[in-house]
Tab-separated table of C-alpha atoms in Angstrom:
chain	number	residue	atom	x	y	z
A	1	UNK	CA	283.104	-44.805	9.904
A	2	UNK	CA	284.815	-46.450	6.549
A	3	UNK	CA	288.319	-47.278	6.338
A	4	UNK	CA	290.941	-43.724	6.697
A	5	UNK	CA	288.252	-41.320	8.330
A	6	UNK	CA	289.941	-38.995	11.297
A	7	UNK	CA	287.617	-38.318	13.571
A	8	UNK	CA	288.199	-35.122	16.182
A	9	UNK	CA	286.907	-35.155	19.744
A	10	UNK	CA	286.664	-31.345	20.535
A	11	UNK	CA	285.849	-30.245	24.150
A	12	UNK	CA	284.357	-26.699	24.185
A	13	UNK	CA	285.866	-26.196	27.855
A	14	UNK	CA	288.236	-28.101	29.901
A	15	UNK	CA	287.074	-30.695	31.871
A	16	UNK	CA	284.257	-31.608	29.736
A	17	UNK	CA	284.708	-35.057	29.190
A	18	UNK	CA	286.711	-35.367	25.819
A	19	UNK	CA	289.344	-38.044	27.201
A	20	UNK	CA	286.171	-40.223	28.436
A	21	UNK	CA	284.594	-39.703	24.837
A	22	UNK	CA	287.785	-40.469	23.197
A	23	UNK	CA	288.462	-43.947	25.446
A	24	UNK	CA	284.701	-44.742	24.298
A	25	UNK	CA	286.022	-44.386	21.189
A	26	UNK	CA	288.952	-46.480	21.216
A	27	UNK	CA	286.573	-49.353	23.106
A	28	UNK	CA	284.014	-49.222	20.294
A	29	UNK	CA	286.706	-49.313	17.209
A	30	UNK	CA	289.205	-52.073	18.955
A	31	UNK	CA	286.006	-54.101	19.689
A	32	UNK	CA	285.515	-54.302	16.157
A	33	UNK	CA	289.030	-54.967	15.116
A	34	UNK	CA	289.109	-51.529	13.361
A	35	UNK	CA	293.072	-50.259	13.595
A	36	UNK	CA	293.498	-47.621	15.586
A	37	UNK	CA	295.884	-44.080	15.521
A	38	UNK	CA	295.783	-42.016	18.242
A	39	UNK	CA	297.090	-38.431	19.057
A	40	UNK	CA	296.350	-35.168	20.175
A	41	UNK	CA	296.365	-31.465	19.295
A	42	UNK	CA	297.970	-30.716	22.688
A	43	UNK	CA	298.425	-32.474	25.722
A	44	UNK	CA	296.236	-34.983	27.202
A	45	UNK	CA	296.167	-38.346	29.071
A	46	UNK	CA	298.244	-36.783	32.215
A	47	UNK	CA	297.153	-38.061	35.572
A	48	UNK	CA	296.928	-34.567	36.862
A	49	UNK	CA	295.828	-31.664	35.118
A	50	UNK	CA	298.580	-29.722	33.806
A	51	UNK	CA	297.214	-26.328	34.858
A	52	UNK	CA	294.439	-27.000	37.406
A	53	UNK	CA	295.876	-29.804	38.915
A	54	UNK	CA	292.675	-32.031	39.433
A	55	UNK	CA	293.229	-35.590	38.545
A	56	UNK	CA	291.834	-36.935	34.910
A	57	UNK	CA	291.297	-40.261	33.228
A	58	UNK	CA	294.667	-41.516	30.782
A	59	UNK	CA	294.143	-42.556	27.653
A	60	UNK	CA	293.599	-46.388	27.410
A	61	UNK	CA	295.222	-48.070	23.946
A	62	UNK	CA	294.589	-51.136	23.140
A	63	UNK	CA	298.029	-53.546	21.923
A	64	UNK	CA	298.707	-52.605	18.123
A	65	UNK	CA	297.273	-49.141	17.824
A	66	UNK	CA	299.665	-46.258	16.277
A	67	UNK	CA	300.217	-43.200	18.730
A	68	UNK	CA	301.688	-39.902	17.572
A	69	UNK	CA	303.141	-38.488	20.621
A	70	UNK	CA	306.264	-36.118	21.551
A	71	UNK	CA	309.231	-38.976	22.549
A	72	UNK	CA	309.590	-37.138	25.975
A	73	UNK	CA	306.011	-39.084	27.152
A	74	UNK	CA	306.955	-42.501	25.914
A	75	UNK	CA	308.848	-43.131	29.189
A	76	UNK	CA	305.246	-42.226	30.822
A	77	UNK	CA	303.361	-45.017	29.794
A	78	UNK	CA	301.900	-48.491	31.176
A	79	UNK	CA	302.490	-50.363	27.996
A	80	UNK	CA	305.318	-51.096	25.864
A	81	UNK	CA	305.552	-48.926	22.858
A	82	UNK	CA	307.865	-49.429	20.004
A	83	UNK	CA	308.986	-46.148	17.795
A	84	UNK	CA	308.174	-46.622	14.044
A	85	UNK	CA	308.852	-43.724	12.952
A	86	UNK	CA	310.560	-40.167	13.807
A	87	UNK	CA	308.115	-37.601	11.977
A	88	UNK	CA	311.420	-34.531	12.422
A	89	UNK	CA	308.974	-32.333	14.365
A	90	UNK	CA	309.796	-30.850	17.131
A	91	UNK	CA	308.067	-29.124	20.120
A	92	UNK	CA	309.142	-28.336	23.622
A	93	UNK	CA	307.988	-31.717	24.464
A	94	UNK	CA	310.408	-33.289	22.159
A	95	UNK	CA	310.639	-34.563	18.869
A	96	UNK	CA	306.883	-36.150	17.436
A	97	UNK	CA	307.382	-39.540	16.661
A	98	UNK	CA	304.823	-42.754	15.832
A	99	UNK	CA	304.686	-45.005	18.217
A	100	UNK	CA	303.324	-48.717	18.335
A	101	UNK	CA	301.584	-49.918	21.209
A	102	UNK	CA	302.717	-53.995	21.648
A	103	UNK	CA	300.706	-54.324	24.972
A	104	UNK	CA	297.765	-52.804	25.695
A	105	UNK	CA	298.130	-49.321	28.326
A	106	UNK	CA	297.540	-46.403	29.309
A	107	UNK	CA	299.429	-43.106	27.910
A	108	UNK	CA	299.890	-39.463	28.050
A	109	UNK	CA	299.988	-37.800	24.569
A	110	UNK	CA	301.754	-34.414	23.547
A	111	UNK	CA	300.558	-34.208	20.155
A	112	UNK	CA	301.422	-31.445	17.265
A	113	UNK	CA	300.234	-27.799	18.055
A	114	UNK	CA	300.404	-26.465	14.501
A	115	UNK	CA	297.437	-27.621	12.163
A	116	UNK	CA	300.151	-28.571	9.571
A	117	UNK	CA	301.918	-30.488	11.403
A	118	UNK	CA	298.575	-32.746	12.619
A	119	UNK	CA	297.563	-33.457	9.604
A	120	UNK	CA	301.034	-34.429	8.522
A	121	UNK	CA	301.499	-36.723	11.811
A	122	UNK	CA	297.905	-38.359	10.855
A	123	UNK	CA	298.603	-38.899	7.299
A	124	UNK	CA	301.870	-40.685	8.122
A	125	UNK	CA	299.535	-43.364	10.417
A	126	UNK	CA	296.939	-43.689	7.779
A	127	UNK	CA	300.108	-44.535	5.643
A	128	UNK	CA	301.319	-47.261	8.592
A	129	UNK	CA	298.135	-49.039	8.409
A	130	UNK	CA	295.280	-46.614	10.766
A	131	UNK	CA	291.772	-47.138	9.014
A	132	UNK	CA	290.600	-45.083	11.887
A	133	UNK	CA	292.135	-42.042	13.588
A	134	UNK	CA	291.080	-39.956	16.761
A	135	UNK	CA	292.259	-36.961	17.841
A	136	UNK	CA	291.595	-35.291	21.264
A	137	UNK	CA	291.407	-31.819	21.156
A	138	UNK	CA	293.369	-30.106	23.473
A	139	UNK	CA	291.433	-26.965	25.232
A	140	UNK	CA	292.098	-23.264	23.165
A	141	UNK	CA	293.303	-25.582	20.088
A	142	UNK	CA	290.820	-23.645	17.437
A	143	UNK	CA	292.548	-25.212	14.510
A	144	UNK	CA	291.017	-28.215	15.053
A	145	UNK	CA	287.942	-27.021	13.820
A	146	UNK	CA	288.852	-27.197	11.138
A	147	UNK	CA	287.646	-29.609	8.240
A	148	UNK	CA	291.525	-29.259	6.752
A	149	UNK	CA	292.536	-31.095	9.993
A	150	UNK	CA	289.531	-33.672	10.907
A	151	UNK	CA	286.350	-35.282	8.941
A	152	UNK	CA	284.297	-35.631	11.390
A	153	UNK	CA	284.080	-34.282	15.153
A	154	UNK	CA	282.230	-35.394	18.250
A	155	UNK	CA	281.322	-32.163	20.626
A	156	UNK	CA	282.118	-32.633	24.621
A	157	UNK	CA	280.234	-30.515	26.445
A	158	UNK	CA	279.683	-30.355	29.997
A	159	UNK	CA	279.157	-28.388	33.616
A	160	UNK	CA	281.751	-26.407	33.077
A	161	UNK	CA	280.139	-24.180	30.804
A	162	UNK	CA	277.603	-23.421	32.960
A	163	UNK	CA	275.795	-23.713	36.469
A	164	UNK	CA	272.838	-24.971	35.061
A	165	UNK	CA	271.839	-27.401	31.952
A	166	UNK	CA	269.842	-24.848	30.336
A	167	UNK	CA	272.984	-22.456	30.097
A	168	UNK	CA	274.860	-25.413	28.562
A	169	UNK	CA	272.607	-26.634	26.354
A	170	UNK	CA	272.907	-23.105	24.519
A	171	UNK	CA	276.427	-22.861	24.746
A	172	UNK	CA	276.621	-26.115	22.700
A	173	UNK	CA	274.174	-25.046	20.304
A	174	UNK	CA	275.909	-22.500	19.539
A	175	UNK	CA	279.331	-23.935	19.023
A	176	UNK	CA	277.627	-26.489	16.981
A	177	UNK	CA	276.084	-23.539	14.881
A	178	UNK	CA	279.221	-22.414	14.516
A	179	UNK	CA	281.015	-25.662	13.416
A	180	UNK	CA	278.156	-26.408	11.145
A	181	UNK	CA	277.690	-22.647	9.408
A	182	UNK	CA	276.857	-23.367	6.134
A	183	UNK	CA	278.604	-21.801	2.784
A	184	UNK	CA	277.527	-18.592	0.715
A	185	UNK	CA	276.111	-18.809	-2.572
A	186	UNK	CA	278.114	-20.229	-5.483
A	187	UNK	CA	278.903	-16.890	-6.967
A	188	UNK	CA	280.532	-15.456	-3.445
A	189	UNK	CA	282.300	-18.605	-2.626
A	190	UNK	CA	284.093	-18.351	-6.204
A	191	UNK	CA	285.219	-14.615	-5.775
A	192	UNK	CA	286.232	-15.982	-1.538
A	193	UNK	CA	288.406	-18.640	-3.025
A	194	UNK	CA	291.000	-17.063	-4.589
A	195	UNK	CA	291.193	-14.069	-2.557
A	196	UNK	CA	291.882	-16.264	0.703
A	197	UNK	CA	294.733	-17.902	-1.017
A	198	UNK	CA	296.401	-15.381	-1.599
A	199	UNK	CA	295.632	-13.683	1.986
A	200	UNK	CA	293.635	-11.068	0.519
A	201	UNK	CA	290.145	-9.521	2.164
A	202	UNK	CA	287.319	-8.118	-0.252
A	203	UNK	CA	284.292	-5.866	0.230
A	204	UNK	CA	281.294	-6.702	-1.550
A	205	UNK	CA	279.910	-3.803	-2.630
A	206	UNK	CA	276.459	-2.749	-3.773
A	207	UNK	CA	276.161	-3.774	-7.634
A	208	UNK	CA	278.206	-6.896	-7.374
A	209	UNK	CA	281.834	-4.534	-7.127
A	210	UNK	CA	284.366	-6.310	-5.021
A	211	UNK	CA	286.867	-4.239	-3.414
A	212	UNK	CA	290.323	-5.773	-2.002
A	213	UNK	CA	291.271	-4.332	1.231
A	214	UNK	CA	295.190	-3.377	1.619
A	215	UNK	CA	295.405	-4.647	5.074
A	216	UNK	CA	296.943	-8.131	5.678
A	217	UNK	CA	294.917	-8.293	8.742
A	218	UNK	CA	291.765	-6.626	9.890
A	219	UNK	CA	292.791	-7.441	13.666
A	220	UNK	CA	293.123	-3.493	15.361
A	221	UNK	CA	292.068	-2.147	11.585
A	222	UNK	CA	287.956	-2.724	12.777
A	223	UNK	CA	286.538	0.736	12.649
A	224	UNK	CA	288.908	1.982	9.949
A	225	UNK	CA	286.591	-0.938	7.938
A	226	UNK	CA	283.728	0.169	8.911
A	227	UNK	CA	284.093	3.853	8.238
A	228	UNK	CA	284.682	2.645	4.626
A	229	UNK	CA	281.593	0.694	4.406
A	230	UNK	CA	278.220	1.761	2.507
A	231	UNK	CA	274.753	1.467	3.289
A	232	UNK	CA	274.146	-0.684	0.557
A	233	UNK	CA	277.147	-3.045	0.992
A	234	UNK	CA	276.469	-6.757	1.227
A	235	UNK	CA	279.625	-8.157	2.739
A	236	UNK	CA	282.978	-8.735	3.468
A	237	UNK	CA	285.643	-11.872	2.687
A	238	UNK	CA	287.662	-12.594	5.863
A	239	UNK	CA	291.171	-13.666	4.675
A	240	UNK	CA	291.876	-14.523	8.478
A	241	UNK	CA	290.303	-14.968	11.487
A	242	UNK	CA	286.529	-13.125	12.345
A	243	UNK	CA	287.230	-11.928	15.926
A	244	UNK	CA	284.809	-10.286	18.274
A	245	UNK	CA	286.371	-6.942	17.508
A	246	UNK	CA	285.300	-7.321	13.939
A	247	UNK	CA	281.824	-8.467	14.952
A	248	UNK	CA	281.118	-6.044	17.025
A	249	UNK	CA	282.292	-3.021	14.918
A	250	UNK	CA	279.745	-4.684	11.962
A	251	UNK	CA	277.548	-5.015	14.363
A	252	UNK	CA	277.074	-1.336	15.577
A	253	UNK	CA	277.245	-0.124	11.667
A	254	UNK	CA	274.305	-3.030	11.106
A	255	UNK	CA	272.475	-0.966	13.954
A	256	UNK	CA	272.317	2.347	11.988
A	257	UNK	CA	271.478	0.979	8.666
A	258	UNK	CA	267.756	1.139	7.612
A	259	UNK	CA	265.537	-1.837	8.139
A	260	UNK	CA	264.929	-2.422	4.541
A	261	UNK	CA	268.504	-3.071	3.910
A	262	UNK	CA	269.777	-6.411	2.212
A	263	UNK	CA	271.629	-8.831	4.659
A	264	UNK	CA	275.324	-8.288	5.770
A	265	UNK	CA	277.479	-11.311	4.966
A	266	UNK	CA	280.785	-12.371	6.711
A	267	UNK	CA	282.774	-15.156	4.864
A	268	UNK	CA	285.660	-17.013	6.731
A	269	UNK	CA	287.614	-20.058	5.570
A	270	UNK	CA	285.992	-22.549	7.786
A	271	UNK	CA	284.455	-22.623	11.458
A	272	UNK	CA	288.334	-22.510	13.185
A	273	UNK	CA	288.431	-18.885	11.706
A	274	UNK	CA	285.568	-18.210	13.698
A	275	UNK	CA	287.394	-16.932	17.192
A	276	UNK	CA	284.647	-14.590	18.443
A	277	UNK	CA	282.069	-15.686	21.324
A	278	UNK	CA	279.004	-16.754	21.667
A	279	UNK	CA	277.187	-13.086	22.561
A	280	UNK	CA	278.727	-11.307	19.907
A	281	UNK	CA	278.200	-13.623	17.446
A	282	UNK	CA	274.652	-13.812	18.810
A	283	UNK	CA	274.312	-9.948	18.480
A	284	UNK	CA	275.842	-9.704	15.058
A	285	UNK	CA	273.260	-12.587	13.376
A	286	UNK	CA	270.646	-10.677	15.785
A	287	UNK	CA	271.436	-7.182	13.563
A	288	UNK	CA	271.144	-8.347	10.364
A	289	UNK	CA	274.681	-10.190	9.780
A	290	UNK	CA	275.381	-13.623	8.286
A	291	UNK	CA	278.107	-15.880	9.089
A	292	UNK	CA	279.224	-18.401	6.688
A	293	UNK	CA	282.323	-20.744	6.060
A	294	UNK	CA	283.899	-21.808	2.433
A	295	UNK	CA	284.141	-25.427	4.567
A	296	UNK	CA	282.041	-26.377	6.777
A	297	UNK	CA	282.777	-28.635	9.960
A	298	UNK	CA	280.827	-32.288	10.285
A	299	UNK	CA	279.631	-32.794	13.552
A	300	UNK	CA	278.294	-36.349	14.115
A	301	UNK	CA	277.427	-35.861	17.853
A	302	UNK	CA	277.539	-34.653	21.199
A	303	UNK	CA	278.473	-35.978	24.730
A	304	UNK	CA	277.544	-34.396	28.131
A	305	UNK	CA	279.886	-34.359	31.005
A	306	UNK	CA	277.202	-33.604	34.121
A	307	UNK	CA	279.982	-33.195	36.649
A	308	UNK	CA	281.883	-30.068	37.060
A	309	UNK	CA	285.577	-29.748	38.939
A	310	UNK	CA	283.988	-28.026	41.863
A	311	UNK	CA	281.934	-31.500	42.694
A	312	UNK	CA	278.831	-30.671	41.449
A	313	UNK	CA	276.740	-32.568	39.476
A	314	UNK	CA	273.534	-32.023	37.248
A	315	UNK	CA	270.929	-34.856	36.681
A	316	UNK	CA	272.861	-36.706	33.752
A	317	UNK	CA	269.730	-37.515	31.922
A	318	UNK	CA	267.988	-33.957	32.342
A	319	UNK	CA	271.225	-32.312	30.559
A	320	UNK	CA	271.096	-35.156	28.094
A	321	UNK	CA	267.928	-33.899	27.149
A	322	UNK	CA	268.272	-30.372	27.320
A	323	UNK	CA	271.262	-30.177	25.068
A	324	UNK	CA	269.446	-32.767	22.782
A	325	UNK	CA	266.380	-29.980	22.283
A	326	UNK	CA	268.683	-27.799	21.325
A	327	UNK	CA	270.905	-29.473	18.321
A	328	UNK	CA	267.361	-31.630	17.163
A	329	UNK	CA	268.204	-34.582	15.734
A	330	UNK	CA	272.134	-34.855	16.399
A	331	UNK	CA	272.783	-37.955	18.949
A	332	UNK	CA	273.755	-36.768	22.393
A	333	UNK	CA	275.593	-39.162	24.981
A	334	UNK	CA	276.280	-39.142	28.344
A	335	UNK	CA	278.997	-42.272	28.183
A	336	UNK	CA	279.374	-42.528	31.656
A	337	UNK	CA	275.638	-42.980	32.554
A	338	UNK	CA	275.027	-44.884	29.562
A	339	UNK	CA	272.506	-42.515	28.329
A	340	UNK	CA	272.118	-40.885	25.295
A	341	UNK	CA	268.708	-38.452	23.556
A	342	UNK	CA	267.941	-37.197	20.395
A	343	UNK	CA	265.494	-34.151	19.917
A	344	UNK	CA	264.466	-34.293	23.252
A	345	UNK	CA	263.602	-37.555	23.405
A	346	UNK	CA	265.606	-40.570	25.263
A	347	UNK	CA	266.854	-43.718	23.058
């Protein structure tokens, strides 16, 4: 990583491992005296659970990194912290402030939860001296996905996303399709710009016509878009978010169109726009639609968390594998086991 990258550690469930890959993290960069800024785009680092109550690994920091944390967890850590600066944002957790760590600990961090107020807290670190920042992504926090926020993410998957590694392996393909969806063509992406900026949807109609829709929203507003659609049409510009309503409604109309007809193609800002699941995305790309993102994510690997919270646990380097089939070449870890694959093939 060179000098001021931010690098987001996104679980795609809770309990999948992302504090473990983010302490990995912090091990790997303080081991090679690369200064460090930490924080979160939630909560994270709590003994406990906050909401299922099972017990989880704290952050470890080593002595000098930066932490951007609410001021109401300072008093909850095992190392002495010294405030730097007072950032004047507040959330129910208290006011965000920098912190710097002058012993090495173990903390809890309530980070930002809007995505302008992240990259504000991570810009102010960078400023303080960070050539490297992490951020753990809080479960449900979709706005780290996007490439506004973070450079680069690391993907924790795990058994909570399904029973066996087979159903997990796909579910991580698929969010790394997502995060990695790649743009439209030059000529689409140029009429998208502008039109997201200012909030706007468009049609693409048949004959290169673009039609801006009067809604500011398309949320509840799904089939009175699709009764306005042609055969013919080629695609719509998503000023906001593409939810499974909208997929599915597209997806139906897709269904009735004849075979011969040209492709269908969504366009959303980038992949944290993308809030509908797996299936319907799945059955939407199956009928004909395209997905694609103005800004695509960079996803630089994946780690695999076999245990779930009910005490099972899947042979670690059997779901190593399996998830590493299904992204091909992207690096997949399991830090715990010290194992790690790539295209179905152990290192």
């Amino acid at each position: 990583m060179a000098g001021g990258d931010c690098v987001g550690v996104v679980g795609l469930a809770k309990n999948c491992g992302k504090t473990t890959t983010l302490n990995a993290l912090i091990g790997a960069a303080a081991g090679r005296k690369i200064a460090i800024g930490i924080t979160s785009g939630g909560r994270d680092g709590e003994l406990c659970d906050a909401i299922t109550g099972l017990p989880k690994p704290p952050i470890n920091v080593p002595r000098g990194a930066l932490i951007a944390m609410a001021d109401f967890t300072i008093g909850r850590t095992s190392c002495q912290l010294e405030i730097v600066q007072r950032l004047g944002i507040h959330t129910t957790a208290g006011e965000i402030v920098i912190a710097r760590a002058r012993s090495s600990g173990q903390v809890e961090v309530i980070g930002c939860n809007r995505a302008s107020d992240l990259v504000r807290a991570i810009s102010q670190m960078q400023k303080l001296g960070a050539e490297l920042t992490l951020v753990d992504g809080a479960a449900g926090r979709t706005f780290l996905a996007s490439p506004d926020v973070v450079g680069a993410f690391v993907l924790a998957a795990g058994a909570t996303l399904d029973t066996d590694a087979r159903g997990i392996a796909e579910a991580t393909r698929m969010a790394v399709h997502i995060f990695t969806l790649p743009p439209p063509s030059p000529a689409a992406a140029s009429r998208a710009r502008p039109a997201m900026e200012s909030g706007t949807s468009l049609l693409n109609r048949a004959g290169g016509r673009v039609e801006a829709l009067p809604w500011p929203t398309l949320l509840g507003r799904e089939q009175r878009l699709v009764s306005m659609l042609d055969p013919g049409d080629l695609g719509l510009v998503c000023a906001r978010a593409v939810g499974d309503g909208l997929l599915a409604a597209l997806t139906s109309w897709l269904a009735r169109r004849r075979p011969d007809s040209p492709a269908f193609t969504v366009v959303a800002a980038d992949p944290s726009k993308i809030a509908a699941g797996d299936r319907t995305v799945q059955a939407f790309e199956s009928a004909g639609g395209e997905l694609r993102v103005l800004r695509k994510a960079h996803v630089v690997a994946v780690t695999a968390n076999p245990s779930s919270p009910s005490g099972e646990t899947l042979d670690p380097a059997g779901l190593v594998i399996e998830i590493s089939k299904q992204v091909e070449e992207m690096p997949v870890f399991d830090i715990a086991a010290e194992l790690s694959a790539s295209g179905g093939v152990m290192r």
